[in-house]
Amino acid sequence: QLRNPGFPETPVTLRMLLSHTAGVRDANDYRVPLGKSVQAALADPKAWEVKHPPGKYFTYSNLNFPIIGSAMEKVSGERFDALMQRLVLKPLDIDACFNWPTCSADRVVRAVVLYHADGSVRADDLRGKQPVCPVFTESGCDLTTYRPGDNGALFSPQGGLRISARDLAQIGQLFLRDGGSFLKPASMQTLVTPLWVYDGTNGDTEDGFLCHYGLSVQILATPVPGCRDDPFGDGRPRVGHAGEAYGLRSGLWIDQAAGTGVAFFATAVPDEIAKGKNSSFTIVEEQLARGR
């Protein structure tokens, strides 16, 4: 069982990891390279916040997902990218992949190149071919010796899904159809049920950007002082998640009551871009959310 070293008497649960309340921190690089393990990364005291009991205090941590990915690999005996293809992407008929190896040739050809704001390439300049090494490595790239469960960070479960806006919208439709034929309505409700809501003292909101959270689902908008999590500016409840990586900003936001949603992405967004007028989302995200 995983335990926060500051509170060894309290087991860390999957719900805590998914809701960012386990005490895991990104003080170390959450991109654990090939040949090293997530378990070793967690042995570093800097990987933990030990002032608050697990389950009580929110701080967003990417490292939560490599932990979950490692557990999934250990139980299944499969690499995370292959497991997600078998259990999620193929059943939904979605041509997407984690870090490219399991994507179709057509998707590789259509890869969206990610740029710096100055126009230079930042990531995924594939030129129609699979990357020479699809994982983060410090030396060598022999995946044949990898043992599933050692390093769930390799295929970037915290944000490495390569997916089109159209296919992302298809995921959003699950929230409008109570899971469709893929998930039971009760399972969908579990995902969007709040596990943490900011009360003024119980978490790091990143300047009001994160105030309301379920099982890896952000919930908008939160009528609490200090919260600025409404890029739409209309106060309506929405569920989904924002994305940020390599100059890309993305979002999937579903208004379940209205039966509507939006999926978007923008590339070459500067790291230091200004925030929007009405929220702590960037001005680009506000514009895309509002269709402007």
PDB file of C-alpha atoms in Angstrom, residues 9-263:
ATOM      1  CA  GLU A   9      -1.003   5.350   9.409  1.00  0.00           C
ATOM      2  CA  THR A  10      -3.277   6.487   6.536  1.00  0.00           C
ATOM      3  CA  PRO A  11      -3.246   4.498   3.273  1.00  0.00           C
ATOM      4  CA  VAL A  12      -3.239   6.586   0.118  1.00  0.00           C
ATOM      5  CA  THR A  13      -6.253   5.608  -1.974  1.00  0.00           C
ATOM      6  CA  LEU A  14      -6.941   5.774  -5.700  1.00  0.00           C
ATOM      7  CA  ARG A  15      -9.573   8.449  -5.012  1.00  0.00           C
ATOM      8  CA  MET A  16      -6.960  10.599  -3.285  1.00  0.00           C
ATOM      9  CA  LEU A  17      -4.586  10.274  -6.222  1.00  0.00           C
ATOM     10  CA  LEU A  18      -7.298  11.077  -8.774  1.00  0.00           C
ATOM     11  CA  SER A  19      -8.515  14.065  -6.766  1.00  0.00           C
ATOM     12  CA  HIS A  20      -4.993  15.403  -6.039  1.00  0.00           C
ATOM     13  CA  THR A  21      -5.439  15.174  -2.279  1.00  0.00           C
ATOM     14  CA  ALA A  22      -2.909  12.412  -1.491  1.00  0.00           C
ATOM     15  CA  GLY A  23      -0.051  14.803  -0.746  1.00  0.00           C
ATOM     16  CA  VAL A  24       1.987  13.887  -3.837  1.00  0.00           C
ATOM     17  CA  ARG A  25       4.001  16.802  -5.207  1.00  0.00           C
ATOM     18  CA  ASP A  26       5.806  17.658  -8.432  1.00  0.00           C
ATOM     19  CA  ALA A  27       8.934  18.876  -6.646  1.00  0.00           C
ATOM     20  CA  ASN A  28      10.846  16.273  -8.637  1.00  0.00           C
ATOM     21  CA  ASP A  29      10.448  15.796 -12.375  1.00  0.00           C
ATOM     22  CA  TYR A  30       7.360  13.625 -12.868  1.00  0.00           C
ATOM     23  CA  ARG A  31       8.810  12.455 -16.200  1.00  0.00           C
ATOM     24  CA  VAL A  32      10.608   9.402 -14.866  1.00  0.00           C
ATOM     25  CA  PRO A  33      13.080   8.251 -17.555  1.00  0.00           C
ATOM     26  CA  LEU A  34      13.349   4.784 -19.038  1.00  0.00           C
ATOM     27  CA  GLY A  35      15.433   2.564 -16.755  1.00  0.00           C
ATOM     28  CA  LYS A  36      14.246   4.230 -13.542  1.00  0.00           C
ATOM     29  CA  SER A  37      11.142   3.568 -11.473  1.00  0.00           C
ATOM     30  CA  VAL A  38       8.239   5.551 -10.090  1.00  0.00           C
ATOM     31  CA  GLN A  39       8.815   3.796  -6.768  1.00  0.00           C
ATOM     32  CA  ALA A  40      12.307   5.299  -6.578  1.00  0.00           C
ATOM     33  CA  ALA A  41      10.921   8.746  -7.416  1.00  0.00           C
ATOM     34  CA  LEU A  42       8.456   8.432  -4.533  1.00  0.00           C
ATOM     35  CA  ALA A  43      11.258   7.539  -2.127  1.00  0.00           C
ATOM     36  CA  ASP A  44      12.519  11.120  -2.441  1.00  0.00           C
ATOM     37  CA  PRO A  45      11.041  13.200   0.433  1.00  0.00           C
ATOM     38  CA  LYS A  46      10.498  16.091  -1.986  1.00  0.00           C
ATOM     39  CA  ALA A  47       7.802  14.050  -3.711  1.00  0.00           C
ATOM     40  CA  TRP A  48       5.487  14.466  -0.716  1.00  0.00           C
ATOM     41  CA  GLU A  49       3.693  17.241   1.162  1.00  0.00           C
ATOM     42  CA  VAL A  50       3.572  16.189   4.811  1.00  0.00           C
ATOM     43  CA  LYS A  51       1.748  19.064   6.536  1.00  0.00           C
ATOM     44  CA  HIS A  52      -1.794  17.905   5.788  1.00  0.00           C
ATOM     45  CA  PRO A  53      -3.381  14.454   6.185  1.00  0.00           C
ATOM     46  CA  PRO A  54      -4.094  12.602   2.939  1.00  0.00           C
ATOM     47  CA  GLY A  55      -7.548  13.333   1.556  1.00  0.00           C
ATOM     48  CA  LYS A  56      -7.814  16.845   3.027  1.00  0.00           C
ATOM     49  CA  TYR A  57      -5.618  19.271   1.076  1.00  0.00           C
ATOM     50  CA  PHE A  58      -5.602  19.787  -2.705  1.00  0.00           C
ATOM     51  CA  THR A  59      -2.522  20.475  -4.803  1.00  0.00           C
ATOM     52  CA  TYR A  60      -2.439  19.490  -8.465  1.00  0.00           C
ATOM     53  CA  SER A  61       0.352  16.975  -9.098  1.00  0.00           C
ATOM     54  CA  ASN A  62       1.181  15.339 -12.422  1.00  0.00           C
ATOM     55  CA  LEU A  63       3.028  12.571 -10.589  1.00  0.00           C
ATOM     56  CA  ASN A  64      -0.285  11.133  -9.367  1.00  0.00           C
ATOM     57  CA  PHE A  65      -0.922   9.692 -12.822  1.00  0.00           C
ATOM     58  CA  PRO A  66       2.380   7.822 -13.284  1.00  0.00           C
ATOM     59  CA  ILE A  67       1.612   6.242  -9.894  1.00  0.00           C
ATOM     60  CA  ILE A  68      -1.819   5.168 -11.142  1.00  0.00           C
ATOM     61  CA  GLY A  69      -0.359   4.053 -14.476  1.00  0.00           C
ATOM     62  CA  SER A  70       2.225   1.912 -12.681  1.00  0.00           C
ATOM     63  CA  ALA A  71      -0.499   0.257 -10.621  1.00  0.00           C
ATOM     64  CA  MET A  72      -2.547  -0.438 -13.763  1.00  0.00           C
ATOM     65  CA  GLU A  73       0.480  -2.004 -15.432  1.00  0.00           C
ATOM     66  CA  LYS A  74       1.294  -4.108 -12.390  1.00  0.00           C
ATOM     67  CA  VAL A  75      -2.220  -5.541 -12.201  1.00  0.00           C
ATOM     68  CA  SER A  76      -2.650  -6.113 -15.943  1.00  0.00           C
ATOM     69  CA  GLY A  77       0.882  -7.047 -16.975  1.00  0.00           C
ATOM     70  CA  GLU A  78       0.534  -4.651 -19.942  1.00  0.00           C
ATOM     71  CA  ARG A  79       2.235  -1.406 -20.821  1.00  0.00           C
ATOM     72  CA  PHE A  80       0.042   1.597 -20.099  1.00  0.00           C
ATOM     73  CA  ASP A  81      -0.297   2.649 -23.733  1.00  0.00           C
ATOM     74  CA  ALA A  82      -1.375  -0.834 -24.854  1.00  0.00           C
ATOM     75  CA  LEU A  83      -3.757  -1.164 -21.917  1.00  0.00           C
ATOM     76  CA  MET A  84      -5.500   2.105 -22.778  1.00  0.00           C
ATOM     77  CA  GLN A  85      -5.849   0.996 -26.397  1.00  0.00           C
ATOM     78  CA  ARG A  86      -7.492  -2.266 -25.357  1.00  0.00           C
ATOM     79  CA  LEU A  87      -9.787  -0.944 -22.649  1.00  0.00           C
ATOM     80  CA  VAL A  88     -10.707   2.559 -23.835  1.00  0.00           C
ATOM     81  CA  LEU A  89      -9.639   3.793 -27.251  1.00  0.00           C
ATOM     82  CA  LYS A  90     -10.462   0.784 -29.431  1.00  0.00           C
ATOM     83  CA  PRO A  91     -13.874   0.148 -27.803  1.00  0.00           C
ATOM     84  CA  LEU A  92     -14.720   3.814 -28.451  1.00  0.00           C
ATOM     85  CA  ASP A  93     -13.338   3.604 -32.023  1.00  0.00           C
ATOM     86  CA  ILE A  94     -11.002   6.524 -31.328  1.00  0.00           C
ATOM     87  CA  ASP A  95      -7.741   6.795 -33.269  1.00  0.00           C
ATOM     88  CA  ALA A  96      -5.562   8.220 -30.510  1.00  0.00           C
ATOM     89  CA  CYS A  97      -2.555   7.047 -28.524  1.00  0.00           C
ATOM     90  CA  PHE A  98      -0.209   7.798 -25.654  1.00  0.00           C
ATOM     91  CA  ASN A  99       3.201   9.001 -26.944  1.00  0.00           C
ATOM     92  CA  TRP A 100       2.519   7.654 -30.515  1.00  0.00           C
ATOM     93  CA  PRO A 101       3.511   3.935 -30.629  1.00  0.00           C
ATOM     94  CA  THR A 102      -0.066   2.622 -30.708  1.00  0.00           C
ATOM     95  CA  CYS A 103      -1.449   5.251 -33.128  1.00  0.00           C
ATOM     96  CA  SER A 104      -2.301   4.389 -36.718  1.00  0.00           C
ATOM     97  CA  ALA A 105      -0.070   5.440 -39.607  1.00  0.00           C
ATOM     98  CA  ASP A 106      -2.766   7.894 -40.682  1.00  0.00           C
ATOM     99  CA  ARG A 107      -2.771   9.586 -37.286  1.00  0.00           C
ATOM    100  CA  VAL A 108       1.019   9.822 -37.330  1.00  0.00           C
ATOM    101  CA  VAL A 109       0.906  11.489 -40.758  1.00  0.00           C
ATOM    102  CA  ARG A 110      -1.673  13.967 -39.447  1.00  0.00           C
ATOM    103  CA  ALA A 111       0.246  14.742 -36.242  1.00  0.00           C
ATOM    104  CA  VAL A 112      -0.131  18.301 -35.002  1.00  0.00           C
ATOM    105  CA  VAL A 113       3.310  19.847 -34.600  1.00  0.00           C
ATOM    106  CA  LEU A 114       3.679  21.819 -31.373  1.00  0.00           C
ATOM    107  CA  TYR A 115       5.570  25.094 -31.690  1.00  0.00           C
ATOM    108  CA  HIS A 116       7.169  27.714 -29.500  1.00  0.00           C
ATOM    109  CA  ALA A 117       5.594  31.144 -29.743  1.00  0.00           C
ATOM    110  CA  ASP A 118       8.488  32.204 -32.008  1.00  0.00           C
ATOM    111  CA  GLY A 119       7.580  29.507 -34.528  1.00  0.00           C
ATOM    112  CA  SER A 120      10.340  27.022 -33.717  1.00  0.00           C
ATOM    113  CA  VAL A 121       9.385  23.384 -33.201  1.00  0.00           C
ATOM    114  CA  ARG A 122       8.744  22.306 -29.641  1.00  0.00           C
ATOM    115  CA  ALA A 123       7.431  18.738 -29.992  1.00  0.00           C
ATOM    116  CA  ASP A 124       5.877  16.158 -32.340  1.00  0.00           C
ATOM    117  CA  ASP A 125       7.533  17.175 -35.614  1.00  0.00           C
ATOM    118  CA  LEU A 126       7.130  13.580 -36.811  1.00  0.00           C
ATOM    119  CA  ARG A 127       7.307  14.190 -40.588  1.00  0.00           C
ATOM    120  CA  GLY A 128       5.021  11.218 -41.144  1.00  0.00           C
ATOM    121  CA  LYS A 129       7.084   8.720 -39.153  1.00  0.00           C
ATOM    122  CA  GLN A 130       6.969   7.263 -35.670  1.00  0.00           C
ATOM    123  CA  PRO A 131       9.439   8.971 -33.292  1.00  0.00           C
ATOM    124  CA  VAL A 132      12.800   7.265 -32.961  1.00  0.00           C
ATOM    125  CA  CYS A 133      12.207   6.965 -29.221  1.00  0.00           C
ATOM    126  CA  PRO A 134       8.614   7.388 -27.984  1.00  0.00           C
ATOM    127  CA  VAL A 135       9.486   7.738 -24.297  1.00  0.00           C
ATOM    128  CA  PHE A 136      11.564   9.987 -22.062  1.00  0.00           C
ATOM    129  CA  THR A 137      15.050   8.545 -21.769  1.00  0.00           C
ATOM    130  CA  GLU A 138      18.448   9.692 -20.575  1.00  0.00           C
ATOM    131  CA  SER A 139      20.348   7.026 -22.518  1.00  0.00           C
ATOM    132  CA  GLY A 140      19.217   4.318 -24.927  1.00  0.00           C
ATOM    133  CA  CYS A 141      15.697   3.338 -25.915  1.00  0.00           C
ATOM    134  CA  ASP A 142      15.316  -0.426 -25.569  1.00  0.00           C
ATOM    135  CA  LEU A 143      11.694  -0.973 -24.536  1.00  0.00           C
ATOM    136  CA  THR A 144      11.907  -4.745 -24.964  1.00  0.00           C
ATOM    137  CA  THR A 145      13.362  -5.117 -21.479  1.00  0.00           C
ATOM    138  CA  TYR A 146      10.767  -2.892 -19.814  1.00  0.00           C
ATOM    139  CA  ARG A 147       8.806  -4.594 -17.036  1.00  0.00           C
ATOM    140  CA  PRO A 148       5.220  -3.264 -16.770  1.00  0.00           C
ATOM    141  CA  GLY A 149       4.615  -1.723 -13.376  1.00  0.00           C
ATOM    142  CA  ASP A 150       8.074  -0.251 -12.919  1.00  0.00           C
ATOM    143  CA  ASN A 151       7.497   3.097 -14.575  1.00  0.00           C
ATOM    144  CA  GLY A 152       3.974   4.136 -15.492  1.00  0.00           C
ATOM    145  CA  ALA A 153       5.313   7.567 -16.446  1.00  0.00           C
ATOM    146  CA  LEU A 154       6.830   6.350 -19.715  1.00  0.00           C
ATOM    147  CA  PHE A 155       3.697   6.836 -21.796  1.00  0.00           C
ATOM    148  CA  SER A 156       2.668  10.065 -20.127  1.00  0.00           C
ATOM    149  CA  PRO A 157      -0.663   9.233 -18.458  1.00  0.00           C
ATOM    150  CA  GLN A 158      -0.708  12.769 -17.045  1.00  0.00           C
ATOM    151  CA  GLY A 159      -1.234  14.357 -20.460  1.00  0.00           C
ATOM    152  CA  GLY A 160       0.444  12.477 -23.289  1.00  0.00           C
ATOM    153  CA  LEU A 161      -2.695  11.448 -25.140  1.00  0.00           C
ATOM    154  CA  ARG A 162      -2.365  12.410 -28.807  1.00  0.00           C
ATOM    155  CA  ILE A 163      -5.958  12.957 -29.890  1.00  0.00           C
ATOM    156  CA  SER A 164      -7.814  15.119 -32.402  1.00  0.00           C
ATOM    157  CA  ALA A 165     -10.363  17.712 -31.353  1.00  0.00           C
ATOM    158  CA  ARG A 166     -13.057  15.615 -33.065  1.00  0.00           C
ATOM    159  CA  ASP A 167     -12.175  12.517 -31.065  1.00  0.00           C
ATOM    160  CA  LEU A 168     -11.880  14.581 -27.884  1.00  0.00           C
ATOM    161  CA  ALA A 169     -15.429  15.751 -28.533  1.00  0.00           C
ATOM    162  CA  GLN A 170     -16.463  12.106 -28.794  1.00  0.00           C
ATOM    163  CA  ILE A 171     -15.173  11.575 -25.252  1.00  0.00           C
ATOM    164  CA  GLY A 172     -17.239  14.597 -24.228  1.00  0.00           C
ATOM    165  CA  GLN A 173     -20.350  12.983 -25.668  1.00  0.00           C
ATOM    166  CA  LEU A 174     -20.053  10.249 -23.053  1.00  0.00           C
ATOM    167  CA  PHE A 175     -20.855  12.900 -20.445  1.00  0.00           C
ATOM    168  CA  LEU A 176     -23.975  13.899 -22.389  1.00  0.00           C
ATOM    169  CA  ARG A 177     -25.168  10.308 -22.859  1.00  0.00           C
ATOM    170  CA  ASP A 178     -24.601   9.103 -19.283  1.00  0.00           C
ATOM    171  CA  GLY A 179     -21.717   6.959 -20.481  1.00  0.00           C
ATOM    172  CA  GLY A 180     -23.493   5.620 -23.563  1.00  0.00           C
ATOM    173  CA  SER A 181     -22.728   1.924 -24.013  1.00  0.00           C
ATOM    174  CA  PHE A 182     -19.235   2.357 -22.593  1.00  0.00           C
ATOM    175  CA  LEU A 183     -19.848   3.246 -18.925  1.00  0.00           C
ATOM    176  CA  LYS A 184     -22.801   2.851 -16.624  1.00  0.00           C
ATOM    177  CA  PRO A 185     -24.628   6.056 -15.629  1.00  0.00           C
ATOM    178  CA  ALA A 186     -23.590   5.462 -12.009  1.00  0.00           C
ATOM    179  CA  SER A 187     -19.934   5.358 -13.094  1.00  0.00           C
ATOM    180  CA  MET A 188     -20.269   8.641 -14.957  1.00  0.00           C
ATOM    181  CA  GLN A 189     -21.874  10.205 -11.905  1.00  0.00           C
ATOM    182  CA  THR A 190     -18.996   8.992  -9.769  1.00  0.00           C
ATOM    183  CA  LEU A 191     -16.532  10.784 -12.049  1.00  0.00           C
ATOM    184  CA  VAL A 192     -18.230  14.182 -11.738  1.00  0.00           C
ATOM    185  CA  THR A 193     -19.177  14.004  -8.055  1.00  0.00           C
ATOM    186  CA  PRO A 194     -17.033  16.603  -6.208  1.00  0.00           C
ATOM    187  CA  LEU A 195     -14.389  15.139  -3.927  1.00  0.00           C
ATOM    188  CA  TRP A 196     -12.822  18.497  -3.123  1.00  0.00           C
ATOM    189  CA  VAL A 197     -14.185  22.054  -3.091  1.00  0.00           C
ATOM    190  CA  TYR A 198     -12.079  25.027  -2.104  1.00  0.00           C
ATOM    191  CA  ASP A 199     -13.201  26.592   1.184  1.00  0.00           C
ATOM    192  CA  GLY A 200     -10.552  29.304   1.453  1.00  0.00           C
ATOM    193  CA  THR A 201      -7.876  27.277   3.240  1.00  0.00           C
ATOM    194  CA  ASN A 202      -7.918  23.649   2.044  1.00  0.00           C
ATOM    195  CA  GLY A 203      -5.793  23.744  -1.078  1.00  0.00           C
ATOM    196  CA  ASP A 204      -3.670  25.487  -3.658  1.00  0.00           C
ATOM    197  CA  THR A 205      -6.036  26.857  -6.313  1.00  0.00           C
ATOM    198  CA  GLU A 206      -3.294  28.234  -8.571  1.00  0.00           C
ATOM    199  CA  ASP A 207      -4.753  31.721  -8.354  1.00  0.00           C
ATOM    200  CA  GLY A 208      -8.328  30.499  -8.494  1.00  0.00           C
ATOM    201  CA  PHE A 209      -7.833  28.255 -11.538  1.00  0.00           C
ATOM    202  CA  LEU A 210      -8.651  25.031  -9.645  1.00  0.00           C
ATOM    203  CA  CYS A 211     -11.422  25.201  -7.056  1.00  0.00           C
ATOM    204  CA  HIS A 212     -13.692  22.204  -7.603  1.00  0.00           C
ATOM    205  CA  TYR A 213     -12.589  18.662  -8.441  1.00  0.00           C
ATOM    206  CA  GLY A 214     -13.957  15.138  -8.887  1.00  0.00           C
ATOM    207  CA  LEU A 215     -12.166  12.012 -10.120  1.00  0.00           C
ATOM    208  CA  SER A 216      -9.705  13.771 -12.427  1.00  0.00           C
ATOM    209  CA  VAL A 217     -12.560  15.995 -13.578  1.00  0.00           C
ATOM    210  CA  GLN A 218     -12.545  19.771 -13.116  1.00  0.00           C
ATOM    211  CA  ILE A 219     -15.870  21.335 -12.226  1.00  0.00           C
ATOM    212  CA  LEU A 220     -16.764  24.911 -13.196  1.00  0.00           C
ATOM    213  CA  ALA A 221     -17.671  27.472 -11.957  1.00  0.00           C
ATOM    214  CA  THR A 222     -17.127  27.814  -8.202  1.00  0.00           C
ATOM    215  CA  PRO A 223     -18.936  30.648  -6.367  1.00  0.00           C
ATOM    216  CA  VAL A 224     -16.319  30.928  -3.623  1.00  0.00           C
ATOM    217  CA  PRO A 225     -14.189  34.027  -2.899  1.00  0.00           C
ATOM    218  CA  GLY A 226     -10.788  33.644  -4.502  1.00  0.00           C
ATOM    219  CA  CYS A 227     -12.011  31.333  -7.261  1.00  0.00           C
ATOM    220  CA  ARG A 228     -11.602  32.460 -10.870  1.00  0.00           C
ATOM    221  CA  ASP A 229     -12.527  29.269 -12.718  1.00  0.00           C
ATOM    222  CA  ASP A 230     -15.162  30.461 -15.180  1.00  0.00           C
ATOM    223  CA  PRO A 231     -13.619  31.033 -18.635  1.00  0.00           C
ATOM    224  CA  PHE A 232     -17.118  31.130 -20.136  1.00  0.00           C
ATOM    225  CA  GLY A 233     -18.169  34.008 -17.894  1.00  0.00           C
ATOM    226  CA  ASP A 234     -21.732  32.801 -17.456  1.00  0.00           C
ATOM    227  CA  GLY A 235     -21.559  31.045 -14.079  1.00  0.00           C
ATOM    228  CA  ARG A 236     -22.991  27.780 -15.458  1.00  0.00           C
ATOM    229  CA  PRO A 237     -21.774  24.452 -14.038  1.00  0.00           C
ATOM    230  CA  ARG A 238     -19.560  22.512 -16.434  1.00  0.00           C
ATOM    231  CA  VAL A 239     -17.380  19.426 -16.152  1.00  0.00           C
ATOM    232  CA  GLY A 240     -14.233  18.548 -18.081  1.00  0.00           C
ATOM    233  CA  HIS A 241     -10.568  19.405 -17.910  1.00  0.00           C
ATOM    234  CA  ALA A 242      -8.013  21.908 -19.154  1.00  0.00           C
ATOM    235  CA  GLY A 243      -4.801  20.837 -20.863  1.00  0.00           C
ATOM    236  CA  GLU A 244      -1.361  22.439 -21.050  1.00  0.00           C
ATOM    237  CA  ALA A 245       1.856  21.060 -22.565  1.00  0.00           C
ATOM    238  CA  TYR A 246       4.602  22.229 -24.925  1.00  0.00           C
ATOM    239  CA  GLY A 247       2.854  25.454 -25.864  1.00  0.00           C
ATOM    240  CA  LEU A 248      -0.521  23.771 -26.325  1.00  0.00           C
ATOM    241  CA  ARG A 249      -3.633  24.854 -24.448  1.00  0.00           C
ATOM    242  CA  SER A 250      -6.706  22.681 -24.714  1.00  0.00           C
ATOM    243  CA  GLY A 251     -10.017  22.077 -23.064  1.00  0.00           C
ATOM    244  CA  LEU A 252     -13.046  19.801 -22.990  1.00  0.00           C
ATOM    245  CA  TRP A 253     -16.020  21.363 -21.209  1.00  0.00           C
ATOM    246  CA  ILE A 254     -19.494  19.890 -20.925  1.00  0.00           C
ATOM    247  CA  ASP A 255     -22.675  21.653 -19.781  1.00  0.00           C
ATOM    248  CA  GLN A 256     -24.678  18.580 -18.813  1.00  0.00           C
ATOM    249  CA  ALA A 257     -27.839  20.521 -17.979  1.00  0.00           C
ATOM    250  CA  ALA A 258     -27.919  22.254 -21.368  1.00  0.00           C
ATOM    251  CA  GLY A 259     -26.751  19.172 -23.277  1.00  0.00           C
ATOM    252  CA  THR A 260     -23.895  21.046 -24.927  1.00  0.00           C
ATOM    253  CA  GLY A 261     -20.114  21.050 -24.864  1.00  0.00           C
ATOM    254  CA  VAL A 262     -16.967  22.362 -26.479  1.00  0.00           C
ATOM    255  CA  ALA A 263     -13.564  20.849 -27.320  1.00  0.00           C
TER     256      ALA A 263
END
